[in-house]
């Protein structure tokens, strides 16, 4: 299986813009939460109304994303447990239009039967005789793959592609801030943003980033060159 590729921010915008039909607002809300939170798919699909809305029905200023404590995965015919910890990561949605769209979705007819604070914001299909659960990860994968095909976006695109894009955006921002003189470590900054406990995991997320070092040389040597010009 090919490793999940990272989406460019322009590709993320294409996917969001191409959401159409009955599930347009739900799918846009889903993709926006994936990119603005940098959340794992397991974190996003298990969000409940109480996680996002305050008592007045407005989107909370700070959203808490919680890792699942553990999950089971089938490997070579055997079920194995993988520990993921139980850390909480604070997420802020900075764009007013995104906040407005999320609030519109949470109060839309699509969710008219899911008003309980404990109701999942992305409910799955009702199965007779069973409690309704959240949308499955594989369903989200199919949504993203369909949208990718519509936009001729190739490669192994998945929900995790949004998390990788988020990581790259944080990394680039941290670098730009450091170049402005801010004391910041771009690796630690991105690790914190992604909620990683080990910097090695963060490095794996960014290994496909393309750096145009030649183009950046004037910026890299900016201050040095200024001082050099004073003595030569």
Tab-separated table of C-alpha atoms in Angstrom:
chain	number	residue	atom	x	y	z
A	1	UNK	CA	0.000	0.000	0.000
A	2	UNK	CA	1.288	3.437	-0.916
A	3	UNK	CA	2.035	5.830	1.911
A	4	UNK	CA	-0.507	8.598	2.371
A	5	UNK	CA	0.600	11.631	0.401
A	6	UNK	CA	0.484	15.149	1.720
A	7	UNK	CA	-1.992	17.543	0.154
A	8	UNK	CA	-0.947	21.020	-0.886
A	9	UNK	CA	-3.102	23.797	0.555
A	10	UNK	CA	-4.338	24.626	-2.968
A	11	UNK	CA	-5.556	21.033	-3.331
A	12	UNK	CA	-7.388	21.221	-0.003
A	13	UNK	CA	-9.205	24.316	-1.281
A	14	UNK	CA	-10.158	22.429	-4.456
A	15	UNK	CA	-11.653	19.572	-2.451
A	16	UNK	CA	-13.667	21.916	-0.226
A	17	UNK	CA	-14.972	23.907	-3.207
A	18	UNK	CA	-16.093	20.750	-5.031
A	19	UNK	CA	-18.448	19.574	-2.259
A	20	UNK	CA	-21.914	19.602	-3.854
A	21	UNK	CA	-25.409	18.204	-3.397
A	22	UNK	CA	-27.315	17.068	-0.318
A	23	UNK	CA	-24.201	16.513	1.799
A	24	UNK	CA	-22.336	19.657	0.731
A	25	UNK	CA	-22.407	21.438	4.088
A	26	UNK	CA	-21.620	18.257	6.042
A	27	UNK	CA	-18.684	17.363	3.821
A	28	UNK	CA	-17.344	20.919	3.896
A	29	UNK	CA	-17.625	20.977	7.698
A	30	UNK	CA	-15.779	17.667	7.844
A	31	UNK	CA	-12.928	18.801	5.591
A	32	UNK	CA	-12.643	22.170	7.343
A	33	UNK	CA	-12.328	20.515	10.736
A	34	UNK	CA	-9.680	18.157	9.364
A	35	UNK	CA	-7.508	20.963	7.987
A	36	UNK	CA	-8.019	23.628	10.669
A	37	UNK	CA	-7.518	21.208	13.562
A	38	UNK	CA	-4.880	18.973	12.023
A	39	UNK	CA	-6.835	16.275	13.805
A	40	UNK	CA	-6.579	12.555	13.421
A	41	UNK	CA	-9.605	11.096	11.681
A	42	UNK	CA	-10.472	9.186	14.866
A	43	UNK	CA	-10.574	12.500	16.761
A	44	UNK	CA	-12.768	14.269	14.226
A	45	UNK	CA	-15.409	11.578	13.605
A	46	UNK	CA	-15.948	11.070	17.353
A	47	UNK	CA	-16.658	14.755	18.073
A	48	UNK	CA	-19.969	15.395	19.846
A	49	UNK	CA	-22.125	18.524	19.979
A	50	UNK	CA	-20.953	19.292	23.497
A	51	UNK	CA	-17.354	19.320	22.247
A	52	UNK	CA	-18.054	22.167	19.816
A	53	UNK	CA	-21.034	24.191	21.037
A	54	UNK	CA	-21.449	26.285	24.162
A	55	UNK	CA	-24.710	26.776	26.100
A	56	UNK	CA	-25.832	29.474	23.637
A	57	UNK	CA	-25.367	27.240	20.608
A	58	UNK	CA	-22.246	29.073	19.458
A	59	UNK	CA	-18.964	27.452	18.499
A	60	UNK	CA	-16.611	27.351	21.469
A	61	UNK	CA	-13.525	29.549	21.342
A	62	UNK	CA	-11.300	26.578	22.133
A	63	UNK	CA	-12.082	23.059	20.963
A	64	UNK	CA	-10.528	20.101	22.742
A	65	UNK	CA	-9.367	17.176	20.638
A	66	UNK	CA	-8.676	14.019	22.627
A	67	UNK	CA	-6.626	11.080	21.412
A	68	UNK	CA	-8.256	7.695	21.729
A	69	UNK	CA	-6.676	5.766	24.579
A	70	UNK	CA	-6.160	2.744	22.369
A	71	UNK	CA	-7.451	1.059	19.277
A	72	UNK	CA	-7.324	-2.375	17.722
A	73	UNK	CA	-5.775	-3.110	14.371
A	74	UNK	CA	-5.600	-6.339	12.452
A	75	UNK	CA	-2.070	-7.323	11.483
A	76	UNK	CA	-1.202	-10.597	9.785
A	77	UNK	CA	-4.501	-12.099	10.874
A	78	UNK	CA	-4.101	-11.104	14.531
A	79	UNK	CA	-5.724	-8.298	16.491
A	80	UNK	CA	-3.185	-6.067	18.215
A	81	UNK	CA	-3.704	-3.135	20.589
A	82	UNK	CA	-1.889	0.129	19.931
A	83	UNK	CA	-1.675	2.694	22.706
A	84	UNK	CA	-2.290	6.280	21.655
A	85	UNK	CA	-2.285	7.977	25.061
A	86	UNK	CA	-5.004	10.272	26.368
A	87	UNK	CA	-3.636	13.743	25.734
A	88	UNK	CA	-5.922	16.681	25.069
A	89	UNK	CA	-4.940	19.162	22.367
A	90	UNK	CA	-6.477	22.634	22.234
A	91	UNK	CA	-7.662	23.816	18.818
A	92	UNK	CA	-8.809	27.313	17.842
A	93	UNK	CA	-10.669	28.018	14.583
A	94	UNK	CA	-9.395	31.502	13.583
A	95	UNK	CA	-11.453	32.145	10.447
A	96	UNK	CA	-14.916	33.734	11.086
A	97	UNK	CA	-16.383	32.284	7.865
A	98	UNK	CA	-15.339	28.787	8.920
A	99	UNK	CA	-16.904	29.299	12.352
A	100	UNK	CA	-20.113	30.481	10.671
A	101	UNK	CA	-20.224	27.452	8.350
A	102	UNK	CA	-19.642	25.024	11.227
A	103	UNK	CA	-22.405	26.659	13.278
A	104	UNK	CA	-24.724	26.551	10.250
A	105	UNK	CA	-24.036	22.839	9.828
A	106	UNK	CA	-24.537	22.063	13.524
A	107	UNK	CA	-27.954	23.751	13.411
A	108	UNK	CA	-28.943	22.435	9.978
A	109	UNK	CA	-31.790	20.092	9.038
A	110	UNK	CA	-29.211	17.368	8.473
A	111	UNK	CA	-28.751	17.175	12.248
A	112	UNK	CA	-32.332	17.992	13.293
A	113	UNK	CA	-32.675	14.569	14.956
A	114	UNK	CA	-29.344	14.872	16.763
A	115	UNK	CA	-29.766	17.717	19.247
A	116	UNK	CA	-28.513	15.922	22.361
A	117	UNK	CA	-25.204	17.287	23.744
A	118	UNK	CA	-23.840	13.736	23.463
A	119	UNK	CA	-24.903	13.293	19.839
A	120	UNK	CA	-22.120	12.813	17.299
A	121	UNK	CA	-21.806	15.746	14.893
A	122	UNK	CA	-21.096	13.330	12.053
A	123	UNK	CA	-23.625	10.523	12.654
A	124	UNK	CA	-23.344	7.285	10.751
A	125	UNK	CA	-26.078	5.202	9.184
A	126	UNK	CA	-28.743	3.676	11.388
A	127	UNK	CA	-28.410	-0.096	11.711
A	128	UNK	CA	-31.525	-1.922	12.886
A	129	UNK	CA	-31.286	-3.070	16.487
A	130	UNK	CA	-28.104	-1.133	17.184
A	131	UNK	CA	-27.291	2.255	18.667
A	132	UNK	CA	-26.441	4.841	16.011
A	133	UNK	CA	-22.731	5.609	15.976
A	134	UNK	CA	-20.563	8.181	14.243
A	135	UNK	CA	-19.632	8.093	10.573
A	136	UNK	CA	-16.953	5.487	9.962
A	137	UNK	CA	-13.385	6.299	9.033
A	138	UNK	CA	-13.725	4.279	5.849
A	139	UNK	CA	-16.773	6.381	4.837
A	140	UNK	CA	-14.720	9.557	5.211
A	141	UNK	CA	-11.953	7.944	3.176
A	142	UNK	CA	-14.431	7.231	0.355
A	143	UNK	CA	-15.727	10.835	0.447
A	144	UNK	CA	-12.206	12.213	0.091
A	145	UNK	CA	-11.229	9.733	-2.608
A	146	UNK	CA	-14.350	10.632	-4.638
A	147	UNK	CA	-13.632	14.357	-4.349
A	148	UNK	CA	-9.980	13.761	-5.267
A	149	UNK	CA	-11.018	11.902	-8.406
A	150	UNK	CA	-13.366	14.749	-9.380
A	151	UNK	CA	-10.467	17.193	-9.097
A	152	UNK	CA	-7.887	14.951	-10.800
A	153	UNK	CA	-5.836	14.855	-7.599
A	154	UNK	CA	-3.803	11.674	-7.819
A	155	UNK	CA	-1.856	9.586	-5.342
A	156	UNK	CA	-2.726	8.023	-2.000
A	157	UNK	CA	-5.029	10.756	-0.678
A	158	UNK	CA	-6.789	10.067	2.619
A	159	UNK	CA	-8.041	11.929	5.717
A	160	UNK	CA	-4.478	11.796	7.023
A	161	UNK	CA	-3.361	13.889	4.037
A	162	UNK	CA	-5.074	16.870	5.681
A	163	UNK	CA	-3.108	16.342	8.894
A	164	UNK	CA	0.137	16.282	6.929
A	165	UNK	CA	-0.855	19.482	5.138
A	166	UNK	CA	-1.616	21.108	8.504
A	167	UNK	CA	1.813	20.058	9.758
A	168	UNK	CA	3.543	21.579	6.740
A	169	UNK	CA	1.625	24.852	7.130
A	170	UNK	CA	2.666	25.086	10.799
A	171	UNK	CA	6.271	24.267	9.921
A	172	UNK	CA	6.462	26.917	7.194
A	173	UNK	CA	4.873	29.511	9.485
A	174	UNK	CA	7.383	28.775	12.249
A	175	UNK	CA	10.280	29.150	9.808
A	176	UNK	CA	8.941	32.496	8.569
A	177	UNK	CA	8.593	33.707	12.166
A	178	UNK	CA	12.163	32.659	12.981
A	179	UNK	CA	13.422	34.547	9.939
A	180	UNK	CA	11.673	37.634	11.323
A	181	UNK	CA	13.687	37.295	14.516
A	182	UNK	CA	11.267	35.403	16.738
A	183	UNK	CA	12.870	32.796	18.985
A	184	UNK	CA	11.116	29.691	17.778
A	185	UNK	CA	12.088	26.117	16.954
A	186	UNK	CA	10.061	25.051	13.928
A	187	UNK	CA	10.332	21.355	14.752
A	188	UNK	CA	9.147	21.732	18.340
A	189	UNK	CA	6.446	24.158	17.241
A	190	UNK	CA	5.075	21.684	14.704
A	191	UNK	CA	5.383	18.767	17.122
A	192	UNK	CA	3.263	20.668	19.649
A	193	UNK	CA	0.701	21.646	17.000
A	194	UNK	CA	0.300	18.032	15.885
A	195	UNK	CA	0.195	16.686	19.433
A	196	UNK	CA	3.151	14.358	18.967
A	197	UNK	CA	5.078	13.142	21.993
A	198	UNK	CA	8.122	12.211	19.891
A	199	UNK	CA	9.817	14.589	17.446
A	200	UNK	CA	10.620	11.590	15.217
A	201	UNK	CA	6.922	11.274	14.364
A	202	UNK	CA	6.876	14.938	13.334
A	203	UNK	CA	9.925	14.448	11.132
A	204	UNK	CA	8.143	11.606	9.315
A	205	UNK	CA	5.240	13.952	8.551
A	206	UNK	CA	7.546	16.464	6.900
A	207	UNK	CA	9.945	14.192	5.040
A	208	UNK	CA	8.194	14.830	1.720
A	209	UNK	CA	8.437	18.615	1.968
A	210	UNK	CA	10.258	20.240	-0.909
A	211	UNK	CA	12.656	22.991	0.066
A	212	UNK	CA	13.945	25.478	-2.506
A	213	UNK	CA	17.164	26.283	-0.656
A	214	UNK	CA	18.656	28.228	-3.567
A	215	UNK	CA	15.653	30.547	-3.661
A	216	UNK	CA	15.872	31.102	0.094
A	217	UNK	CA	19.576	31.970	0.175
A	218	UNK	CA	19.030	35.771	0.134
A	219	UNK	CA	16.787	35.436	3.199
A	220	UNK	CA	19.122	32.996	4.941
A	221	UNK	CA	22.072	35.357	4.551
A	222	UNK	CA	20.031	38.551	4.867
A	223	UNK	CA	21.437	39.942	8.131
A	224	UNK	CA	24.875	38.448	7.519
A	225	UNK	CA	25.080	40.124	4.107
A	226	UNK	CA	24.059	43.501	5.553
A	227	UNK	CA	26.885	43.362	8.093
A	228	UNK	CA	29.303	42.024	5.491
A	229	UNK	CA	28.598	45.003	3.234
A	230	UNK	CA	29.740	47.290	6.035
A	231	UNK	CA	33.234	45.810	6.134
A	232	UNK	CA	34.054	45.066	2.498
